Amino acid sequence: MAFELPQLDYSHDALEPHIDARTMEIHHGKHHAGYTAKLNAALEGTDKENKSIKELMLTMDMSNGALRNNGGGYFNHCLFWKVMSPNGGGNPSGSLAEAIDRDFGSFEAFKTAFSNAAATQFGSGWAWLCVHDGGKLEVCSSANQDNPLMPGIGCGGTPILGLDVWEHAYYLNYQNRRPDYIGAFFNVINWDEVQSGFDANK
Ligand code: MN3
């Protein structure tokens, strides 16, 4: 079964002014579509063709550049679209908010840690909020299209929130102002989706 580019749950302009329509159009329709096609090409005819995307990440052969980069690109962007919403922003609530307070001290402290991870990732990569078995939360970052499900990458938990800090994610609207893009991301975070990821993986 070949992987498919997922539909967005919102229109390209729905996240404006925080993320512009043209960036969304190119990012989803060109970049993510490209990772999807190249992932399928890398899997074709191999014994990994029927694995789930999560299994592919957990068992990644890190020396297989085509599978690592395009499989990571496919997985990471699938999560990224889901954790954003035009109705997003604000603060988490319930058990996720309690876990954030427990593990970071406060929501503001979490926001600082996550923003720092995103701002200090040198070059292309991602910032992550991950949950470990047992429910402990941790922030980390990774380079290129790697993610913490892959062997030896980041904090090693399951990512439940991810922020793409490749220039293709923000350059049209923010140019070199990555910190402004990171701040704007907090206005569109879909905390219901992050809560679902927390519940499913804690
Ligand atoms: Mn991207």
mmCIF file with all atom_site columns, C-alpha atoms and ligand atoms in Angstrom:
data_model
loop_
_atom_site.group_PDB
_atom_site.id
_atom_site.type_symbol
_atom_site.label_atom_id
_atom_site.label_alt_id
_atom_site.label_comp_id
_atom_site.label_asym_id
_atom_site.label_entity_id
_atom_site.label_seq_id
_atom_site.pdbx_PDB_ins_code
_atom_site.Cartn_x
_atom_site.Cartn_y
_atom_site.Cartn_z
_atom_site.occupancy
_atom_site.B_iso_or_equiv
_atom_site.pdbx_formal_charge
_atom_site.auth_seq_id
_atom_site.auth_comp_id
_atom_site.auth_asym_id
_atom_site.auth_atom_id
_atom_site.pdbx_PDB_model_num
ATOM   1   C  CA . MET A 1 1   ? 0.000  0.000  0.000  1.00 0.00 ? 1   MET A CA 1
ATOM   2   C  CA . ALA A 1 2   ? 1.458  3.292  -1.085 1.00 0.00 ? 2   ALA A CA 1
ATOM   3   C  CA . PHE A 1 3   ? 1.293  6.251  1.287  1.00 0.00 ? 3   PHE A CA 1
ATOM   4   C  CA . GLU A 1 4   ? -0.967 9.122  0.286  1.00 0.00 ? 4   GLU A CA 1
ATOM   5   C  CA . LEU A 1 5   ? -0.651 12.845 0.807  1.00 0.00 ? 5   LEU A CA 1
ATOM   6   C  CA . PRO A 1 6   ? -3.258 13.627 3.495  1.00 0.00 ? 6   PRO A CA 1
ATOM   7   C  CA . GLN A 1 7   ? -5.882 16.281 2.844  1.00 0.00 ? 7   GLN A CA 1
ATOM   8   C  CA . LEU A 1 8   ? -5.684 19.365 5.041  1.00 0.00 ? 8   LEU A CA 1
ATOM   9   C  CA . ASP A 1 9   ? -8.548 19.841 7.508  1.00 0.00 ? 9   ASP A CA 1
ATOM   10  C  CA . TYR A 1 10  ? -8.677 23.550 6.586  1.00 0.00 ? 10  TYR A CA 1
ATOM   11  C  CA . SER A 1 11  ? -8.144 25.762 3.558  1.00 0.00 ? 11  SER A CA 1
ATOM   12  C  CA . HIS A 1 12  ? -4.722 27.124 2.572  1.00 0.00 ? 12  HIS A CA 1
ATOM   13  C  CA . ASP A 1 13  ? -5.609 30.607 3.836  1.00 0.00 ? 13  ASP A CA 1
ATOM   14  C  CA . ALA A 1 14  ? -7.235 29.433 7.090  1.00 0.00 ? 14  ALA A CA 1
ATOM   15  C  CA . LEU A 1 15  ? -4.127 29.966 9.234  1.00 0.00 ? 15  LEU A CA 1
ATOM   16  C  CA . GLU A 1 16  ? -3.539 33.558 8.089  1.00 0.00 ? 16  GLU A CA 1
ATOM   17  C  CA . PRO A 1 17  ? -2.123 35.898 9.219  1.00 0.00 ? 17  PRO A CA 1
ATOM   18  C  CA . HIS A 1 18  ? 0.080  33.497 11.194 1.00 0.00 ? 18  HIS A CA 1
ATOM   19  C  CA . ILE A 1 19  ? 0.918  31.228 8.264  1.00 0.00 ? 19  ILE A CA 1
ATOM   20  C  CA . ASP A 1 20  ? 0.217  32.590 4.788  1.00 0.00 ? 20  ASP A CA 1
ATOM   21  C  CA . ALA A 1 21  ? -1.776 30.809 2.085  1.00 0.00 ? 21  ALA A CA 1
ATOM   22  C  CA . ARG A 1 22  ? 1.032  30.696 -0.479 1.00 0.00 ? 22  ARG A CA 1
ATOM   23  C  CA . THR A 1 23  ? 3.389  29.035 2.003  1.00 0.00 ? 23  THR A CA 1
ATOM   24  C  CA . MET A 1 24  ? 0.715  26.462 2.893  1.00 0.00 ? 24  MET A CA 1
ATOM   25  C  CA . GLU A 1 25  ? 0.000  25.774 -0.774 1.00 0.00 ? 25  GLU A CA 1
ATOM   26  C  CA . ILE A 1 26  ? 3.649  25.139 -1.651 1.00 0.00 ? 26  ILE A CA 1
ATOM   27  C  CA . HIS A 1 27  ? 4.501  23.412 1.633  1.00 0.00 ? 27  HIS A CA 1
ATOM   28  C  CA . HIS A 1 28  ? 1.660  20.911 1.445  1.00 0.00 ? 28  HIS A CA 1
ATOM   29  C  CA . GLY A 1 29  ? 1.189  20.627 -2.313 1.00 0.00 ? 29  GLY A CA 1
ATOM   30  C  CA . LYS A 1 30  ? 4.854  20.556 -3.339 1.00 0.00 ? 30  LYS A CA 1
ATOM   31  C  CA . HIS A 1 31  ? 7.131  19.727 -0.382 1.00 0.00 ? 31  HIS A CA 1
ATOM   32  C  CA . HIS A 1 32  ? 4.949  17.180 1.415  1.00 0.00 ? 32  HIS A CA 1
ATOM   33  C  CA . ALA A 1 33  ? 3.751  15.745 -1.891 1.00 0.00 ? 33  ALA A CA 1
ATOM   34  C  CA . GLY A 1 34  ? 7.402  15.338 -2.891 1.00 0.00 ? 34  GLY A CA 1
ATOM   35  C  CA . TYR A 1 35  ? 8.327  13.477 0.304  1.00 0.00 ? 35  TYR A CA 1
ATOM   36  C  CA . THR A 1 36  ? 5.296  11.234 -0.188 1.00 0.00 ? 36  THR A CA 1
ATOM   37  C  CA . ALA A 1 37  ? 6.204  10.293 -3.770 1.00 0.00 ? 37  ALA A CA 1
ATOM   38  C  CA . LYS A 1 38  ? 9.871  9.721  -2.912 1.00 0.00 ? 38  LYS A CA 1
ATOM   39  C  CA . LEU A 1 39  ? 8.972  7.647  0.169  1.00 0.00 ? 39  LEU A CA 1
ATOM   40  C  CA . ASN A 1 40  ? 6.807  5.399  -1.996 1.00 0.00 ? 40  ASN A CA 1
ATOM   41  C  CA . ALA A 1 41  ? 9.604  5.103  -4.556 1.00 0.00 ? 41  ALA A CA 1
ATOM   42  C  CA . ALA A 1 42  ? 12.092 4.189  -1.795 1.00 0.00 ? 42  ALA A CA 1
ATOM   43  C  CA . LEU A 1 43  ? 9.755  1.473  -0.465 1.00 0.00 ? 43  LEU A CA 1
ATOM   44  C  CA . GLU A 1 44  ? 8.704  -0.060 -3.756 1.00 0.00 ? 44  GLU A CA 1
ATOM   45  C  CA . GLY A 1 45  ? 9.775  -3.673 -4.078 1.00 0.00 ? 45  GLY A CA 1
ATOM   46  C  CA . THR A 1 46  ? 11.292 -3.821 -0.567 1.00 0.00 ? 46  THR A CA 1
ATOM   47  C  CA . ASP A 1 47  ? 10.143 -5.910 2.409  1.00 0.00 ? 47  ASP A CA 1
ATOM   48  C  CA . LYS A 1 48  ? 9.087  -2.709 4.206  1.00 0.00 ? 48  LYS A CA 1
ATOM   49  C  CA . GLU A 1 49  ? 6.207  -1.906 1.848  1.00 0.00 ? 49  GLU A CA 1
ATOM   50  C  CA . ASN A 1 50  ? 3.454  -2.984 4.259  1.00 0.00 ? 50  ASN A CA 1
ATOM   51  C  CA . LYS A 1 51  ? 4.789  -1.365 7.425  1.00 0.00 ? 51  LYS A CA 1
ATOM   52  C  CA . SER A 1 52  ? 2.951  1.522  9.056  1.00 0.00 ? 52  SER A CA 1
ATOM   53  C  CA . ILE A 1 53  ? 4.666  4.883  8.961  1.00 0.00 ? 53  ILE A CA 1
ATOM   54  C  CA . LYS A 1 54  ? 5.325  4.656  12.711 1.00 0.00 ? 54  LYS A CA 1
ATOM   55  C  CA . GLU A 1 55  ? 6.905  1.209  12.350 1.00 0.00 ? 55  GLU A CA 1
ATOM   56  C  CA . LEU A 1 56  ? 9.075  2.576  9.549  1.00 0.00 ? 56  LEU A CA 1
ATOM   57  C  CA . MET A 1 57  ? 10.288 5.361  11.846 1.00 0.00 ? 57  MET A CA 1
ATOM   58  C  CA . LEU A 1 58  ? 10.969 3.053  14.820 1.00 0.00 ? 58  LEU A CA 1
ATOM   59  C  CA . THR A 1 59  ? 12.923 0.566  12.711 1.00 0.00 ? 59  THR A CA 1
ATOM   60  C  CA . MET A 1 60  ? 14.676 3.117  10.499 1.00 0.00 ? 60  MET A CA 1
ATOM   61  C  CA . ASP A 1 61  ? 17.993 2.129  8.962  1.00 0.00 ? 61  ASP A CA 1
ATOM   62  C  CA . MET A 1 62  ? 19.684 5.491  9.488  1.00 0.00 ? 62  MET A CA 1
ATOM   63  C  CA . SER A 1 63  ? 22.152 4.756  6.674  1.00 0.00 ? 63  SER A CA 1
ATOM   64  C  CA . ASN A 1 64  ? 19.286 4.624  4.145  1.00 0.00 ? 64  ASN A CA 1
ATOM   65  C  CA . GLY A 1 65  ? 19.185 8.290  3.169  1.00 0.00 ? 65  GLY A CA 1
ATOM   66  C  CA . ALA A 1 66  ? 16.198 8.106  0.804  1.00 0.00 ? 66  ALA A CA 1
ATOM   67  C  CA . LEU A 1 67  ? 14.005 6.310  3.339  1.00 0.00 ? 67  LEU A CA 1
ATOM   68  C  CA . ARG A 1 68  ? 15.198 8.379  6.312  1.00 0.00 ? 68  ARG A CA 1
ATOM   69  C  CA . ASN A 1 69  ? 14.698 11.769 4.652  1.00 0.00 ? 69  ASN A CA 1
ATOM   70  C  CA . ASN A 1 70  ? 11.472 11.075 2.785  1.00 0.00 ? 70  ASN A CA 1
ATOM   71  C  CA . GLY A 1 71  ? 9.909  8.817  5.416  1.00 0.00 ? 71  GLY A CA 1
ATOM   72  C  CA . GLY A 1 72  ? 10.695 11.407 8.065  1.00 0.00 ? 72  GLY A CA 1
ATOM   73  C  CA . GLY A 1 73  ? 9.385  14.162 5.814  1.00 0.00 ? 73  GLY A CA 1
ATOM   74  C  CA . TYR A 1 74  ? 6.155  12.249 5.279  1.00 0.00 ? 74  TYR A CA 1
ATOM   75  C  CA . PHE A 1 75  ? 5.582  11.490 8.981  1.00 0.00 ? 75  PHE A CA 1
ATOM   76  C  CA . ASN A 1 76  ? 6.624  14.915 10.273 1.00 0.00 ? 76  ASN A CA 1
ATOM   77  C  CA . HIS A 1 77  ? 4.355  16.902 7.967  1.00 0.00 ? 77  HIS A CA 1
ATOM   78  C  CA . CYS A 1 78  ? 1.364  14.601 8.619  1.00 0.00 ? 78  CYS A CA 1
ATOM   79  C  CA . LEU A 1 79  ? 1.712  15.510 12.311 1.00 0.00 ? 79  LEU A CA 1
ATOM   80  C  CA . PHE A 1 80  ? 2.395  19.191 11.575 1.00 0.00 ? 80  PHE A CA 1
ATOM   81  C  CA . TRP A 1 81  ? -0.864 19.793 9.635  1.00 0.00 ? 81  TRP A CA 1
ATOM   82  C  CA . LYS A 1 82  ? -2.865 18.061 12.373 1.00 0.00 ? 82  LYS A CA 1
ATOM   83  C  CA . VAL A 1 83  ? -1.460 20.053 15.277 1.00 0.00 ? 83  VAL A CA 1
ATOM   84  C  CA . MET A 1 84  ? -2.513 23.333 13.667 1.00 0.00 ? 84  MET A CA 1
ATOM   85  C  CA . SER A 1 85  ? -6.027 24.701 13.348 1.00 0.00 ? 85  SER A CA 1
ATOM   86  C  CA . PRO A 1 86  ? -7.701 28.016 12.525 1.00 0.00 ? 86  PRO A CA 1
ATOM   87  C  CA . ASN A 1 87  ? -9.482 27.527 15.869 1.00 0.00 ? 87  ASN A CA 1
ATOM   88  C  CA . GLY A 1 88  ? -6.206 26.830 17.661 1.00 0.00 ? 88  GLY A CA 1
ATOM   89  C  CA . GLY A 1 89  ? -4.076 28.828 20.052 1.00 0.00 ? 89  GLY A CA 1
ATOM   90  C  CA . GLY A 1 90  ? -4.680 29.503 23.708 1.00 0.00 ? 90  GLY A CA 1
ATOM   91  C  CA . ASN A 1 91  ? -3.600 27.073 26.374 1.00 0.00 ? 91  ASN A CA 1
ATOM   92  C  CA . PRO A 1 92  ? -3.934 23.313 26.782 1.00 0.00 ? 92  PRO A CA 1
ATOM   93  C  CA . SER A 1 93  ? -6.327 22.046 29.425 1.00 0.00 ? 93  SER A CA 1
ATOM   94  C  CA . GLY A 1 94  ? -7.050 18.856 31.354 1.00 0.00 ? 94  GLY A CA 1
ATOM   95  C  CA . SER A 1 95  ? -4.479 16.118 31.810 1.00 0.00 ? 95  SER A CA 1
ATOM   96  C  CA . LEU A 1 96  ? -2.102 17.600 29.226 1.00 0.00 ? 96  LEU A CA 1
ATOM   97  C  CA . ALA A 1 97  ? -2.026 20.954 31.032 1.00 0.00 ? 97  ALA A CA 1
ATOM   98  C  CA . GLU A 1 98  ? -1.351 19.104 34.304 1.00 0.00 ? 98  GLU A CA 1
ATOM   99  C  CA . ALA A 1 99  ? 1.509  17.150 32.725 1.00 0.00 ? 99  ALA A CA 1
ATOM   100 C  CA . ILE A 1 100 ? 3.016  20.336 31.275 1.00 0.00 ? 100 ILE A CA 1
ATOM   101 C  CA . ASP A 1 101 ? 2.874  22.025 34.684 1.00 0.00 ? 101 ASP A CA 1
ATOM   102 C  CA . ARG A 1 102 ? 4.412  18.947 36.327 1.00 0.00 ? 102 ARG A CA 1
ATOM   103 C  CA . ASP A 1 103 ? 7.272  18.513 33.834 1.00 0.00 ? 103 ASP A CA 1
ATOM   104 C  CA . PHE A 1 104 ? 8.084  22.128 32.900 1.00 0.00 ? 104 PHE A CA 1
ATOM   105 C  CA . GLY A 1 105 ? 6.823  24.074 35.926 1.00 0.00 ? 105 GLY A CA 1
ATOM   106 C  CA . SER A 1 106 ? 4.256  26.124 33.985 1.00 0.00 ? 106 SER A CA 1
ATOM   107 C  CA . PHE A 1 107 ? 2.818  26.615 30.512 1.00 0.00 ? 107 PHE A CA 1
ATOM   108 C  CA . GLU A 1 108 ? 4.997  29.709 30.066 1.00 0.00 ? 108 GLU A CA 1
ATOM   109 C  CA . ALA A 1 109 ? 8.102  27.705 30.957 1.00 0.00 ? 109 ALA A CA 1
ATOM   110 C  CA . PHE A 1 110 ? 7.112  25.043 28.432 1.00 0.00 ? 110 PHE A CA 1
ATOM   111 C  CA . LYS A 1 111 ? 6.559  27.727 25.798 1.00 0.00 ? 111 LYS A CA 1
ATOM   112 C  CA . THR A 1 112 ? 10.028 29.125 26.460 1.00 0.00 ? 112 THR A CA 1
ATOM   113 C  CA . ALA A 1 113 ? 11.663 25.681 26.266 1.00 0.00 ? 113 ALA A CA 1
ATOM   114 C  CA . PHE A 1 114 ? 9.861  24.766 23.041 1.00 0.00 ? 114 PHE A CA 1
ATOM   115 C  CA . SER A 1 115 ? 10.559 28.168 21.447 1.00 0.00 ? 115 SER A CA 1
ATOM   116 C  CA . ASN A 1 116 ? 14.237 27.920 22.368 1.00 0.00 ? 116 ASN A CA 1
ATOM   117 C  CA . ALA A 1 117 ? 14.476 24.437 20.851 1.00 0.00 ? 117 ALA A CA 1
ATOM   118 C  CA . ALA A 1 118 ? 12.939 25.774 17.628 1.00 0.00 ? 118 ALA A CA 1
ATOM   119 C  CA . ALA A 1 119 ? 15.069 28.930 17.548 1.00 0.00 ? 119 ALA A CA 1
ATOM   120 C  CA . THR A 1 120 ? 18.392 27.232 18.272 1.00 0.00 ? 120 THR A CA 1
ATOM   121 C  CA . GLN A 1 121 ? 18.020 24.304 15.850 1.00 0.00 ? 121 GLN A CA 1
ATOM   122 C  CA . PHE A 1 122 ? 20.826 25.261 13.456 1.00 0.00 ? 122 PHE A CA 1
ATOM   123 C  CA . GLY A 1 123 ? 19.727 25.117 9.839  1.00 0.00 ? 123 GLY A CA 1
ATOM   124 C  CA . SER A 1 124 ? 16.800 22.937 8.826  1.00 0.00 ? 124 SER A CA 1
ATOM   125 C  CA . GLY A 1 125 ? 14.930 20.790 11.313 1.00 0.00 ? 125 GLY A CA 1
ATOM   126 C  CA . TRP A 1 126 ? 12.109 20.476 13.786 1.00 0.00 ? 126 TRP A CA 1
ATOM   127 C  CA . ALA A 1 127 ? 11.217 21.244 17.403 1.00 0.00 ? 127 ALA A CA 1
ATOM   128 C  CA . TRP A 1 128 ? 9.216  18.619 19.263 1.00 0.00 ? 128 TRP A CA 1
ATOM   129 C  CA . LEU A 1 129 ? 7.125  18.037 22.337 1.00 0.00 ? 129 LEU A CA 1
ATOM   130 C  CA . CYS A 1 130 ? 7.355  14.323 23.042 1.00 0.00 ? 130 CYS A CA 1
ATOM   131 C  CA . VAL A 1 131 ? 5.707  11.968 25.494 1.00 0.00 ? 131 VAL A CA 1
ATOM   132 C  CA . HIS A 1 132 ? 7.536  9.006  26.998 1.00 0.00 ? 132 HIS A CA 1
ATOM   133 C  CA . ASP A 1 133 ? 5.954  5.760  28.207 1.00 0.00 ? 133 ASP A CA 1
ATOM   134 C  CA . GLY A 1 134 ? 4.415  6.641  31.561 1.00 0.00 ? 134 GLY A CA 1
ATOM   135 C  CA . GLY A 1 135 ? 3.440  10.146 30.421 1.00 0.00 ? 135 GLY A CA 1
ATOM   136 C  CA . LYS A 1 136 ? 6.574  12.208 31.024 1.00 0.00 ? 136 LYS A CA 1
ATOM   137 C  CA . LEU A 1 137 ? 6.849  15.128 28.589 1.00 0.00 ? 137 LEU A CA 1
ATOM   138 C  CA . GLU A 1 138 ? 10.080 16.366 27.044 1.00 0.00 ? 138 GLU A CA 1
ATOM   139 C  CA . VAL A 1 139 ? 11.108 19.006 24.483 1.00 0.00 ? 139 VAL A CA 1
ATOM   140 C  CA . CYS A 1 140 ? 13.853 18.389 21.938 1.00 0.00 ? 140 CYS A CA 1
ATOM   141 C  CA . SER A 1 141 ? 14.855 19.250 18.392 1.00 0.00 ? 141 SER A CA 1
ATOM   142 C  CA . SER A 1 142 ? 16.238 17.318 15.441 1.00 0.00 ? 142 SER A CA 1
ATOM   143 C  CA . ALA A 1 143 ? 17.953 18.113 12.153 1.00 0.00 ? 143 ALA A CA 1
ATOM   144 C  CA . ASN A 1 144 ? 16.600 17.792 8.624  1.00 0.00 ? 144 ASN A CA 1
ATOM   145 C  CA . GLN A 1 145 ? 13.599 15.389 8.533  1.00 0.00 ? 145 GLN A CA 1
ATOM   146 C  CA . ASP A 1 146 ? 14.690 13.256 11.462 1.00 0.00 ? 146 ASP A CA 1
ATOM   147 C  CA . ASN A 1 147 ? 12.303 12.780 14.386 1.00 0.00 ? 147 ASN A CA 1
ATOM   148 C  CA . PRO A 1 148 ? 12.536 11.281 17.884 1.00 0.00 ? 148 PRO A CA 1
ATOM   149 C  CA . LEU A 1 149 ? 10.930 7.984  16.843 1.00 0.00 ? 149 LEU A CA 1
ATOM   150 C  CA . MET A 1 150 ? 14.051 7.204  14.814 1.00 0.00 ? 150 MET A CA 1
ATOM   151 C  CA . PRO A 1 151 ? 16.895 5.345  16.565 1.00 0.00 ? 151 PRO A CA 1
ATOM   152 C  CA . GLY A 1 152 ? 19.172 7.718  18.479 1.00 0.00 ? 152 GLY A CA 1
ATOM   153 C  CA . ILE A 1 153 ? 17.368 10.940 17.543 1.00 0.00 ? 153 ILE A CA 1
ATOM   154 C  CA . GLY A 1 154 ? 16.300 13.682 19.964 1.00 0.00 ? 154 GLY A CA 1
ATOM   155 C  CA . CYS A 1 155 ? 14.752 12.703 23.284 1.00 0.00 ? 155 CYS A CA 1
ATOM   156 C  CA . GLY A 1 156 ? 13.460 9.379  21.995 1.00 0.00 ? 156 GLY A CA 1
ATOM   157 C  CA . GLY A 1 157 ? 9.806  9.825  22.947 1.00 0.00 ? 157 GLY A CA 1
ATOM   158 C  CA . THR A 1 158 ? 6.743  9.955  20.716 1.00 0.00 ? 158 THR A CA 1
ATOM   159 C  CA . PRO A 1 159 ? 6.236  13.387 19.146 1.00 0.00 ? 159 PRO A CA 1
ATOM   160 C  CA . ILE A 1 160 ? 2.806  14.891 19.882 1.00 0.00 ? 160 ILE A CA 1
ATOM   161 C  CA . LEU A 1 161 ? 3.588  18.463 18.760 1.00 0.00 ? 161 LEU A CA 1
ATOM   162 C  CA . GLY A 1 162 ? 6.052  19.410 16.031 1.00 0.00 ? 162 GLY A CA 1
ATOM   163 C  CA . LEU A 1 163 ? 7.165  22.692 14.515 1.00 0.00 ? 163 LEU A CA 1
ATOM   164 C  CA . ASP A 1 164 ? 8.858  22.756 11.119 1.00 0.00 ? 164 ASP A CA 1
ATOM   165 C  CA . VAL A 1 165 ? 11.724 25.280 11.163 1.00 0.00 ? 165 VAL A CA 1
ATOM   166 C  CA . TRP A 1 166 ? 12.942 24.662 7.614  1.00 0.00 ? 166 TRP A CA 1
ATOM   167 C  CA . GLU A 1 167 ? 13.051 27.999 5.772  1.00 0.00 ? 167 GLU A CA 1
ATOM   168 C  CA . HIS A 1 168 ? 10.426 26.664 3.334  1.00 0.00 ? 168 HIS A CA 1
ATOM   169 C  CA . ALA A 1 169 ? 7.974  26.758 6.260  1.00 0.00 ? 169 ALA A CA 1
ATOM   170 C  CA . TYR A 1 170 ? 8.251  30.507 6.885  1.00 0.00 ? 170 TYR A CA 1
ATOM   171 C  CA . TYR A 1 171 ? 10.567 32.384 4.515  1.00 0.00 ? 171 TYR A CA 1
ATOM   172 C  CA . LEU A 1 172 ? 7.918  33.902 2.187  1.00 0.00 ? 172 LEU A CA 1
ATOM   173 C  CA . ASN A 1 173 ? 6.155  35.636 5.060  1.00 0.00 ? 173 ASN A CA 1
ATOM   174 C  CA . TYR A 1 174 ? 8.851  36.006 7.712  1.00 0.00 ? 174 TYR A CA 1
ATOM   175 C  CA . GLN A 1 175 ? 12.122 35.967 5.703  1.00 0.00 ? 175 GLN A CA 1
ATOM   176 C  CA . ASN A 1 176 ? 14.904 35.462 8.274  1.00 0.00 ? 176 ASN A CA 1
ATOM   177 C  CA . ARG A 1 177 ? 12.685 36.216 11.291 1.00 0.00 ? 177 ARG A CA 1
ATOM   178 C  CA . ARG A 1 178 ? 12.342 32.661 12.596 1.00 0.00 ? 178 ARG A CA 1
ATOM   179 C  CA . PRO A 1 179 ? 11.491 33.830 16.150 1.00 0.00 ? 179 PRO A CA 1
ATOM   180 C  CA . ASP A 1 180 ? 8.434  35.718 14.816 1.00 0.00 ? 180 ASP A CA 1
ATOM   181 C  CA . TYR A 1 181 ? 7.251  32.568 13.038 1.00 0.00 ? 181 TYR A CA 1
ATOM   182 C  CA . ILE A 1 182 ? 7.747  30.526 16.213 1.00 0.00 ? 182 ILE A CA 1
ATOM   183 C  CA . GLY A 1 183 ? 5.707  33.050 18.205 1.00 0.00 ? 183 GLY A CA 1
ATOM   184 C  CA . ALA A 1 184 ? 2.936  33.003 15.575 1.00 0.00 ? 184 ALA A CA 1
ATOM   185 C  CA . PHE A 1 185 ? 2.777  29.194 15.662 1.00 0.00 ? 185 PHE A CA 1
ATOM   186 C  CA . PHE A 1 186 ? 1.437  29.373 19.215 1.00 0.00 ? 186 PHE A CA 1
ATOM   187 C  CA . ASN A 1 187 ? -1.654 31.158 17.829 1.00 0.00 ? 187 ASN A CA 1
ATOM   188 C  CA . VAL A 1 188 ? -2.616 28.136 15.721 1.00 0.00 ? 188 VAL A CA 1
ATOM   189 C  CA . ILE A 1 189 ? -1.673 25.141 17.894 1.00 0.00 ? 189 ILE A CA 1
ATOM   190 C  CA . ASN A 1 190 ? -4.534 22.638 17.986 1.00 0.00 ? 190 ASN A CA 1
ATOM   191 C  CA . TRP A 1 191 ? -4.309 21.604 21.650 1.00 0.00 ? 191 TRP A CA 1
ATOM   192 C  CA . ASP A 1 192 ? -7.171 19.098 21.268 1.00 0.00 ? 192 ASP A CA 1
ATOM   193 C  CA . GLU A 1 193 ? -5.027 17.174 18.784 1.00 0.00 ? 193 GLU A CA 1
ATOM   194 C  CA . VAL A 1 194 ? -1.951 17.374 21.032 1.00 0.00 ? 194 VAL A CA 1
ATOM   195 C  CA . GLN A 1 195 ? -4.113 16.058 23.902 1.00 0.00 ? 195 GLN A CA 1
ATOM   196 C  CA . SER A 1 196 ? -5.194 13.145 21.686 1.00 0.00 ? 196 SER A CA 1
ATOM   197 C  CA . GLY A 1 197 ? -1.562 12.314 20.961 1.00 0.00 ? 197 GLY A CA 1
ATOM   198 C  CA . PHE A 1 198 ? -0.754 12.510 24.654 1.00 0.00 ? 198 PHE A CA 1
ATOM   199 C  CA . ASP A 1 199 ? -3.648 10.180 25.549 1.00 0.00 ? 199 ASP A CA 1
ATOM   200 C  CA . ALA A 1 200 ? -2.700 7.667  22.852 1.00 0.00 ? 200 ALA A CA 1
ATOM   201 C  CA . ASN A 1 201 ? 1.016  7.476  23.693 1.00 0.00 ? 201 ASN A CA 1
ATOM   202 C  CA . LYS A 1 202 ? 1.419  8.146  27.430 1.00 0.00 ? 202 LYS A CA 1
HETATM 203 MN MN . MN3 B 2 .   ? 8.447  21.309 5.765  1.00 0.00 ? 1   MN3 B MN 1
#
